[in-house]
Structures are given as C-alpha cells and as structure tokens.
Amino acid sequence: MLDSCLTPELVVEITMQPVRRHGVDAAIYFSDIVIPLKLAGLDVDIKPGVGPVLEHPVRTQEAADALHHIDADAFAPITTAVDMLVKELGSTPLIGFGGAPFTLASYLIEGGPSKDLPHSREMMRNQPELWAQILNWCADITAQFISAQVVAGASALQVFDSWAGRLSPEEYETFAKPYSERLFSQLALLVDKDGVPVPRVHFGVGTEPLLESMHGVGATVMGIDSQTDLARASALFHDKVPLQGNISTELLTANWETLAEHIDAVIASGANAPGHVVNLGHGVPPETDPDVLTRITEYIHRTTT
C-alpha cells in the first residue's frame, strides 16, 4: 500500500476516483501519515487488518539519534503526483495532508496501532527529553511532507491527530501541543499560487475536550468527528472558526430517510459557524455502498444551494 502512495499514476487515479464518481467539491491527496517515516528510511509497512507497523520501533536514545530529515529529492514522487492532479482537477481544490506529531510518534514508538500506548506513556513520563526529541523530529518531517504537497499545488492542508483523543487535556497540553505548535508554525508559512495562506484544518477523533487547545496550535479550520455536536463545537470558538464535519459513518447503512434526517441535522448544527465543510465524521468504512456516498453528495448540493 505504501508503495502505491509513492507511485504518481496510482496516486492520481485513487485521488480522482471520489471526484469523478461522487462529484465532491474537493479532492484529498491519497497517501498515508506514515509516508514521511518511509521517506526517512524507516522500515514501516501497512499490515492488512492491522495498519502501519514498524519492525524496529524507536524507543532508545541511540535509535532517536539515528533519525534524520528527509532528503528533498525523496519528495519527487509526491510533487509529481500533485502537479499531475492539479492539472487534472482544474478548478477543483486539492487538499494535502499529514499526521500530527503525537500520532506519528506513537506509531514510531509503539511499532503499530495501540489502544493504551504503553511505550509512549512510559517515555512521556520517564524520558521527557527523549520524547521531545522524537516529537520535534516528527513535527519537522511532517512539515516537509505537507510543504511538498502545498508547494507543488495543493490548495489547503489537513493535519490528522488520530490518537490525541486518548490523552487528557492536561496530557495534551504537556506531551502533544508544543509539537503540534512546532508543526503548524511551519505550515503557517505556506501560501497558494496567489500568495494567500492556505487553510489549515486540524482533526482528531474523540477530541471534544481538546478542541480549543487543538485550534490554538495554529489551525484555521477545525475538523469535528461525529461524537461532537457541531453547534457545541462552534460555540467553543464563539462562532468564529470554520468547521468541517461530521456525518456519522455508522448511519451510512441506515435507510435513506434516517440518513437524510441526520444530514439535515448536521447542516443545521453547523449553521452558526462562519463556514462549514460538510463531510463524514471519520473515514469511509470499507463496506459502504458507493452509491450512498454519491446520493449524500447530491443531497447536500441540492439542499445547501
């Protein structure tokens, strides 16, 4: 799977499929948040049914000292794919993306997906300097990764902190936020072809208690998962921050009347935000009927224009 993320022709085809089939208003660049690890020379792969795994997790000072930034030439497949996509998409925007330092570092330290993050938590508490070194590195290589996409033509960017919801607000402030700030401070320098700073979306799962802190790292748009009411999220930001979200993926197999009522509720819930990008509250489940996604897109276009 990771090899396909570095094959421009495949990236273009997979990125374009939702645009062609469903008529969505923007394309999101096909890749994986662990691609920067692969480009940095680590032995990371995607194990079917599991997710990203590393044969040699980074848990020691020696291993951390061996980490290096990515050579600019390594981004050639990415910039080539983005250039091809921008030409094919025309006026349809392309959204670049990457993983937040906490989530990326957790994969790096745990060696794969982990519910409780035992090795990460041990390092946070007992080796804070090593933790900081690894998180800073993750912030910098993700900045390289996303910057390559935007410089090549992506119109916006999104940072996924998939595992941040496993932290308490206090833990997030200490062990994750400083490194997301480091990442977003670099992303804030990115501009589009007209010299305008690109929108910076920040998204996490189960992160309602963290939303204000996550916005505070430098995001300009907040992605909201389906566990959080959009009106409540907007109120946290005094109705001054655009939102993205948050149709429940659990209802994609419901009857159409139930799903349509839910979509109406999502649109109404986001009405107070200064902008609302309607999308799913999480990734598309594999068993989802593609025709349902097309119908959702058509329904939203019809009811919001």
mmCIF file of N, CA and C in Angstrom, residues 193-274:
data_model
loop_
_atom_site.group_PDB
_atom_site.id
_atom_site.type_symbol
_atom_site.label_atom_id
_atom_site.label_comp_id
_atom_site.label_asym_id
_atom_site.label_seq_id
_atom_site.Cartn_x
_atom_site.Cartn_y
_atom_site.Cartn_z
ATOM 1 N N LYS A 193 -0.940 29.693 -4.938
ATOM 2 C CA LYS A 193 -0.319 30.309 -6.111
ATOM 3 C C LYS A 193 -0.535 31.815 -6.174
ATOM 4 N N ASP A 194 -1.527 32.310 -5.423
ATOM 5 C CA ASP A 194 -1.791 33.745 -5.388
ATOM 6 C C ASP A 194 -1.153 34.426 -4.185
ATOM 7 N N GLY A 195 -0.379 33.661 -3.414
ATOM 8 C CA GLY A 195 0.287 34.230 -2.254
ATOM 9 C C GLY A 195 -0.569 34.309 -1.008
ATOM 10 N N VAL A 196 -1.723 33.639 -1.017
ATOM 11 C CA VAL A 196 -2.634 33.651 0.130
ATOM 12 C C VAL A 196 -2.342 32.433 1.007
ATOM 13 N N PRO A 197 -2.231 32.606 2.334
ATOM 14 C CA PRO A 197 -2.003 31.453 3.213
ATOM 15 C C PRO A 197 -3.080 30.387 3.007
ATOM 16 N N VAL A 198 -2.663 29.133 2.891
ATOM 17 C CA VAL A 198 -3.640 28.067 2.650
ATOM 18 C C VAL A 198 -4.377 27.729 3.946
ATOM 19 N N PRO A 199 -5.651 27.341 3.853
ATOM 20 C CA PRO A 199 -6.379 26.915 5.050
ATOM 21 C C PRO A 199 -5.686 25.726 5.713
ATOM 22 N N ARG A 200 -5.704 25.729 7.050
ATOM 23 C CA ARG A 200 -5.040 24.680 7.826
ATOM 24 C C ARG A 200 -6.082 24.004 8.722
ATOM 25 N N VAL A 201 -6.494 22.798 8.333
ATOM 26 C CA VAL A 201 -7.515 22.050 9.067
ATOM 27 C C VAL A 201 -6.832 21.136 10.081
ATOM 28 N N HIS A 202 -7.400 21.063 11.286
ATOM 29 C CA HIS A 202 -6.865 20.183 12.329
ATOM 30 C C HIS A 202 -7.989 19.257 12.776
ATOM 31 N N PHE A 203 -7.731 17.952 12.765
ATOM 32 C CA PHE A 203 -8.778 16.968 13.064
ATOM 33 C C PHE A 203 -8.257 15.883 13.990
ATOM 34 N N GLY A 204 -9.101 15.472 14.923
ATOM 35 C CA GLY A 204 -8.794 14.342 15.787
ATOM 36 C C GLY A 204 -10.058 13.558 16.083
ATOM 37 N N VAL A 205 -9.902 12.382 16.640
ATOM 38 C CA VAL A 205 -11.033 11.512 16.966
ATOM 39 C C VAL A 205 -11.225 11.493 18.476
ATOM 40 N N GLY A 206 -12.450 11.742 18.927
ATOM 41 C CA GLY A 206 -12.726 11.754 20.360
ATOM 42 C C GLY A 206 -12.038 12.890 21.085
ATOM 43 N N THR A 207 -11.945 14.035 20.423
ATOM 44 C CA THR A 207 -11.129 15.136 20.954
ATOM 45 C C THR A 207 -11.944 16.341 21.423
ATOM 46 N N GLU A 208 -13.228 16.169 21.706
ATOM 47 C CA GLU A 208 -14.017 17.327 22.135
ATOM 48 C C GLU A 208 -13.383 18.076 23.313
ATOM 49 N N PRO A 209 -12.858 17.387 24.338
ATOM 50 C CA PRO A 209 -12.239 18.137 25.445
ATOM 51 C C PRO A 209 -10.963 18.885 25.043
ATOM 52 N N LEU A 210 -10.432 18.570 23.856
ATOM 53 C CA LEU A 210 -9.158 19.151 23.423
ATOM 54 C C LEU A 210 -9.325 20.206 22.344
ATOM 55 N N LEU A 211 -10.546 20.444 21.880
ATOM 56 C CA LEU A 211 -10.739 21.243 20.672
ATOM 57 C C LEU A 211 -10.130 22.636 20.763
ATOM 58 N N GLU A 212 -10.317 23.308 21.885
ATOM 59 C CA GLU A 212 -9.767 24.663 21.993
ATOM 60 C C GLU A 212 -8.241 24.646 21.933
ATOM 61 N N SER A 213 -7.634 23.677 22.588
ATOM 62 C CA SER A 213 -6.174 23.567 22.542
ATOM 63 C C SER A 213 -5.698 23.198 21.147
ATOM 64 N N MET A 214 -6.422 22.318 20.484
ATOM 65 C CA MET A 214 -6.030 21.916 19.136
ATOM 66 C C MET A 214 -6.137 23.083 18.161
ATOM 67 N N HIS A 215 -7.148 23.900 18.330
ATOM 68 C CA HIS A 215 -7.260 25.094 17.487
ATOM 69 C C HIS A 215 -6.129 26.063 17.788
ATOM 70 N N GLY A 216 -5.743 26.127 19.040
ATOM 71 C CA GLY A 216 -4.730 27.083 19.463
ATOM 72 C C GLY A 216 -3.332 26.826 18.938
ATOM 73 N N VAL A 217 -3.096 25.667 18.314
ATOM 74 C CA VAL A 217 -1.755 25.388 17.790
ATOM 75 C C VAL A 217 -1.487 26.128 16.488
ATOM 76 N N GLY A 218 -2.545 26.696 15.885
ATOM 77 C CA GLY A 218 -2.356 27.424 14.632
ATOM 78 C C GLY A 218 -3.280 26.988 13.517
ATOM 79 N N ALA A 219 -4.310 26.216 13.852
ATOM 80 C CA ALA A 219 -5.282 25.797 12.842
ATOM 81 C C ALA A 219 -6.194 26.958 12.482
ATOM 82 N N THR A 220 -6.671 26.972 11.240
ATOM 83 C CA THR A 220 -7.644 27.980 10.819
ATOM 84 C C THR A 220 -9.026 27.377 10.597
ATOM 85 N N VAL A 221 -9.107 26.053 10.540
ATOM 86 C CA VAL A 221 -10.361 25.318 10.403
ATOM 87 C C VAL A 221 -10.269 24.112 11.328
ATOM 88 N N MET A 222 -11.381 23.770 11.996
ATOM 89 C CA MET A 222 -11.366 22.605 12.870
ATOM 90 C C MET A 222 -12.239 21.491 12.308
ATOM 91 N N GLY A 223 -11.641 20.310 12.164
ATOM 92 C CA GLY A 223 -12.394 19.123 11.792
ATOM 93 C C GLY A 223 -13.029 18.519 13.035
ATOM 94 N N ILE A 224 -14.300 18.170 12.939
ATOM 95 C CA ILE A 224 -15.061 17.679 14.092
ATOM 96 C C ILE A 224 -15.577 16.274 13.790
ATOM 97 N N ASP A 225 -15.298 15.327 14.686
ATOM 98 C CA ASP A 225 -15.788 13.970 14.450
ATOM 99 C C ASP A 225 -17.255 13.867 14.848
ATOM 100 N N SER A 226 -17.866 12.727 14.560
ATOM 101 C CA SER A 226 -19.308 12.592 14.748
ATOM 102 C C SER A 226 -19.713 12.435 16.205
ATOM 103 N N GLN A 227 -18.754 12.362 17.118
ATOM 104 C CA GLN A 227 -19.080 12.280 18.542
ATOM 105 C C GLN A 227 -19.411 13.647 19.141
ATOM 106 N N THR A 228 -19.112 14.708 18.393
ATOM 107 C CA THR A 228 -19.259 16.067 18.916
ATOM 108 C C THR A 228 -20.290 16.844 18.113
ATOM 109 N N ASP A 229 -21.226 17.476 18.787
ATOM 110 C CA ASP A 229 -22.227 18.303 18.128
ATOM 111 C C ASP A 229 -21.562 19.552 17.545
ATOM 112 N N LEU A 230 -21.849 19.852 16.285
ATOM 113 C CA LEU A 230 -21.199 20.987 15.630
ATOM 114 C C LEU A 230 -21.563 22.320 16.275
ATOM 115 N N ALA A 231 -22.805 22.477 16.692
ATOM 116 C CA ALA A 231 -23.197 23.730 17.336
ATOM 117 C C ALA A 231 -22.422 23.930 18.632
ATOM 118 N N ARG A 232 -22.241 22.856 19.375
ATOM 119 C CA ARG A 232 -21.473 22.947 20.618
ATOM 120 C C ARG A 232 -20.014 23.273 20.318
ATOM 121 N N ALA A 233 -19.466 22.658 19.275
ATOM 122 C CA ALA A 233 -18.085 22.950 18.891
ATOM 123 C C ALA A 233 -17.942 24.393 18.451
ATOM 124 N N SER A 234 -18.879 24.873 17.652
ATOM 125 C CA SER A 234 -18.804 26.254 17.183
ATOM 126 C C SER A 234 -18.873 27.236 18.341
ATOM 127 N N ALA A 235 -19.705 26.931 19.326
ATOM 128 C CA ALA A 235 -19.830 27.811 20.488
ATOM 129 C C ALA A 235 -18.517 27.916 21.259
ATOM 130 N N LEU A 236 -17.740 26.833 21.272
ATOM 131 C CA LEU A 236 -16.434 26.880 21.938
ATOM 132 C C LEU A 236 -15.544 27.955 21.335
ATOM 133 N N PHE A 237 -15.730 28.179 20.027
ATOM 134 C CA PHE A 237 -14.909 29.154 19.310
ATOM 135 C C PHE A 237 -15.662 30.458 19.065
ATOM 136 N N HIS A 238 -16.743 30.663 19.840
ATOM 137 C CA HIS A 238 -17.547 31.889 19.733
ATOM 138 C C HIS A 238 -18.040 32.101 18.305
ATOM 139 N N ASP A 239 -18.314 31.008 17.620
ATOM 140 C CA ASP A 239 -18.843 31.026 16.252
ATOM 141 C C ASP A 239 -17.956 31.813 15.295
ATOM 142 N N LYS A 240 -16.640 31.726 15.506
ATOM 143 C CA LYS A 240 -15.700 32.476 14.665
ATOM 144 C C LYS A 240 -14.727 31.589 13.889
ATOM 145 N N VAL A 241 -14.865 30.257 14.030
ATOM 146 C CA VAL A 241 -13.931 29.338 13.376
ATOM 147 C C VAL A 241 -14.698 28.424 12.415
ATOM 148 N N PRO A 242 -14.309 28.362 11.148
ATOM 149 C CA PRO A 242 -14.947 27.425 10.220
ATOM 150 C C PRO A 242 -14.772 25.982 10.698
ATOM 151 N N LEU A 243 -15.776 25.164 10.425
ATOM 152 C CA LEU A 243 -15.759 23.773 10.864
ATOM 153 C C LEU A 243 -15.865 22.822 9.676
ATOM 154 N N GLN A 244 -15.367 21.618 9.886
ATOM 155 C CA GLN A 244 -15.501 20.541 8.906
ATOM 156 C C GLN A 244 -16.090 19.334 9.620
ATOM 157 N N GLY A 245 -17.132 18.764 9.075
ATOM 158 C CA GLY A 245 -17.733 17.592 9.692
ATOM 159 C C GLY A 245 -19.231 17.543 9.407
ATOM 160 N N ASN A 246 -19.944 16.609 10.002
ATOM 161 C CA ASN A 246 -19.470 15.437 10.713
ATOM 162 C C ASN A 246 -20.541 14.348 10.663
ATOM 163 N N ILE A 247 -20.901 13.973 9.435
ATOM 164 C CA ILE A 247 -21.898 12.916 9.214
ATOM 165 C C ILE A 247 -21.381 11.605 9.809
ATOM 166 N N SER A 248 -22.216 10.945 10.580
ATOM 167 C CA SER A 248 -21.814 9.706 11.241
ATOM 168 C C SER A 248 -21.671 8.570 10.236
ATOM 169 N N THR A 249 -20.516 7.937 10.247
ATOM 170 C CA THR A 249 -20.311 6.788 9.358
ATOM 171 C C THR A 249 -21.172 5.601 9.773
ATOM 172 N N GLU A 250 -21.635 5.592 11.019
ATOM 173 C CA GLU A 250 -22.477 4.490 11.487
ATOM 174 C C GLU A 250 -23.849 4.494 10.815
ATOM 175 N N LEU A 251 -24.229 5.644 10.248
ATOM 176 C CA LEU A 251 -25.542 5.748 9.620
ATOM 177 C C LEU A 251 -25.493 5.567 8.107
ATOM 178 N N LEU A 252 -24.319 5.262 7.575
ATOM 179 C CA LEU A 252 -24.208 5.098 6.124
ATOM 180 C C LEU A 252 -24.952 3.870 5.622
ATOM 181 N N THR A 253 -25.255 2.935 6.519
ATOM 182 C CA THR A 253 -26.018 1.740 6.130
ATOM 183 C C THR A 253 -27.482 1.830 6.555
ATOM 184 N N ALA A 254 -27.881 2.967 7.121
ATOM 185 C CA ALA A 254 -29.274 3.146 7.533
ATOM 186 C C ALA A 254 -30.158 3.384 6.305
ATOM 187 N N ASN A 255 -31.480 3.325 6.498
ATOM 188 C CA ASN A 255 -32.374 3.649 5.386
ATOM 189 C C ASN A 255 -32.220 5.129 5.041
ATOM 190 N N TRP A 256 -32.574 5.484 3.809
ATOM 191 C CA TRP A 256 -32.284 6.836 3.332
ATOM 192 C C TRP A 256 -32.998 7.908 4.160
ATOM 193 N N GLU A 257 -34.224 7.668 4.577
ATOM 194 C CA GLU A 257 -34.946 8.675 5.348
ATOM 195 C C GLU A 257 -34.199 9.011 6.636
ATOM 196 N N THR A 258 -33.692 7.987 7.315
ATOM 197 C CA THR A 258 -32.936 8.211 8.553
ATOM 198 C C THR A 258 -31.650 8.968 8.271
ATOM 199 N N LEU A 259 -30.947 8.573 7.220
ATOM 200 C CA LEU A 259 -29.689 9.232 6.878
ATOM 201 C C LEU A 259 -29.923 10.677 6.458
ATOM 202 N N ALA A 260 -30.959 10.926 5.670
ATOM 203 C CA ALA A 260 -31.247 12.294 5.227
ATOM 204 C C ALA A 260 -31.586 13.195 6.413
ATOM 205 N N GLU A 261 -32.352 12.675 7.366
ATOM 206 C CA GLU A 261 -32.665 13.455 8.571
ATOM 207 C C GLU A 261 -31.393 13.799 9.333
ATOM 208 N N HIS A 262 -30.482 12.838 9.404
ATOM 209 C CA HIS A 262 -29.208 13.078 10.088
ATOM 210 C C HIS A 262 -28.395 14.143 9.353
ATOM 211 N N ILE A 263 -28.347 14.078 8.033
ATOM 212 C CA ILE A 263 -27.609 15.084 7.261
ATOM 213 C C ILE A 263 -28.208 16.466 7.489
ATOM 214 N N ASP A 264 -29.529 16.559 7.484
ATOM 215 C CA ASP A 264 -30.190 17.841 7.753
ATOM 216 C C ASP A 264 -29.784 18.384 9.120
ATOM 217 N N ALA A 265 -29.722 17.487 10.107
ATOM 218 C CA ALA A 265 -29.346 17.902 11.460
ATOM 219 C C ALA A 265 -27.903 18.385 11.507
ATOM 220 N N VAL A 266 -27.015 17.714 10.781
ATOM 221 C CA VAL A 266 -25.612 18.130 10.730
ATOM 222 C C VAL A 266 -25.490 19.508 10.101
ATOM 223 N N ILE A 267 -26.191 19.730 9.001
ATOM 224 C CA ILE A 267 -26.136 21.034 8.332
ATOM 225 C C ILE A 267 -26.681 22.125 9.245
ATOM 226 N N ALA A 268 -27.798 21.852 9.909
ATOM 227 C CA ALA A 268 -28.377 22.838 10.824
ATOM 228 C C ALA A 268 -27.454 23.107 12.000
ATOM 229 N N SER A 269 -26.804 22.065 12.493
ATOM 230 C CA SER A 269 -25.923 22.211 13.648
ATOM 231 C C SER A 269 -24.716 23.079 13.332
ATOM 232 N N GLY A 270 -24.282 23.069 12.074
ATOM 233 C CA GLY A 270 -23.121 23.871 11.693
ATOM 234 C C GLY A 270 -23.454 25.260 11.220
ATOM 235 N N ALA A 271 -24.714 25.661 11.326
ATOM 236 C CA ALA A 271 -25.152 26.920 10.724
ATOM 237 C C ALA A 271 -24.521 28.157 11.354
ATOM 238 N N ASN A 272 -24.158 28.092 12.621
ATOM 239 C CA ASN A 272 -23.605 29.276 13.287
ATOM 240 C C ASN A 272 -22.125 29.497 13.001
ATOM 241 N N ALA A 273 -21.448 28.496 12.493
ATOM 242 C CA ALA A 273 -20.032 28.655 12.159
ATOM 243 C C ALA A 273 -19.900 29.556 10.932
ATOM 244 N N PRO A 274 -18.808 30.306 10.820
ATOM 245 C CA PRO A 274 -18.629 31.188 9.661
ATOM 246 C C PRO A 274 -18.416 30.435 8.353
#
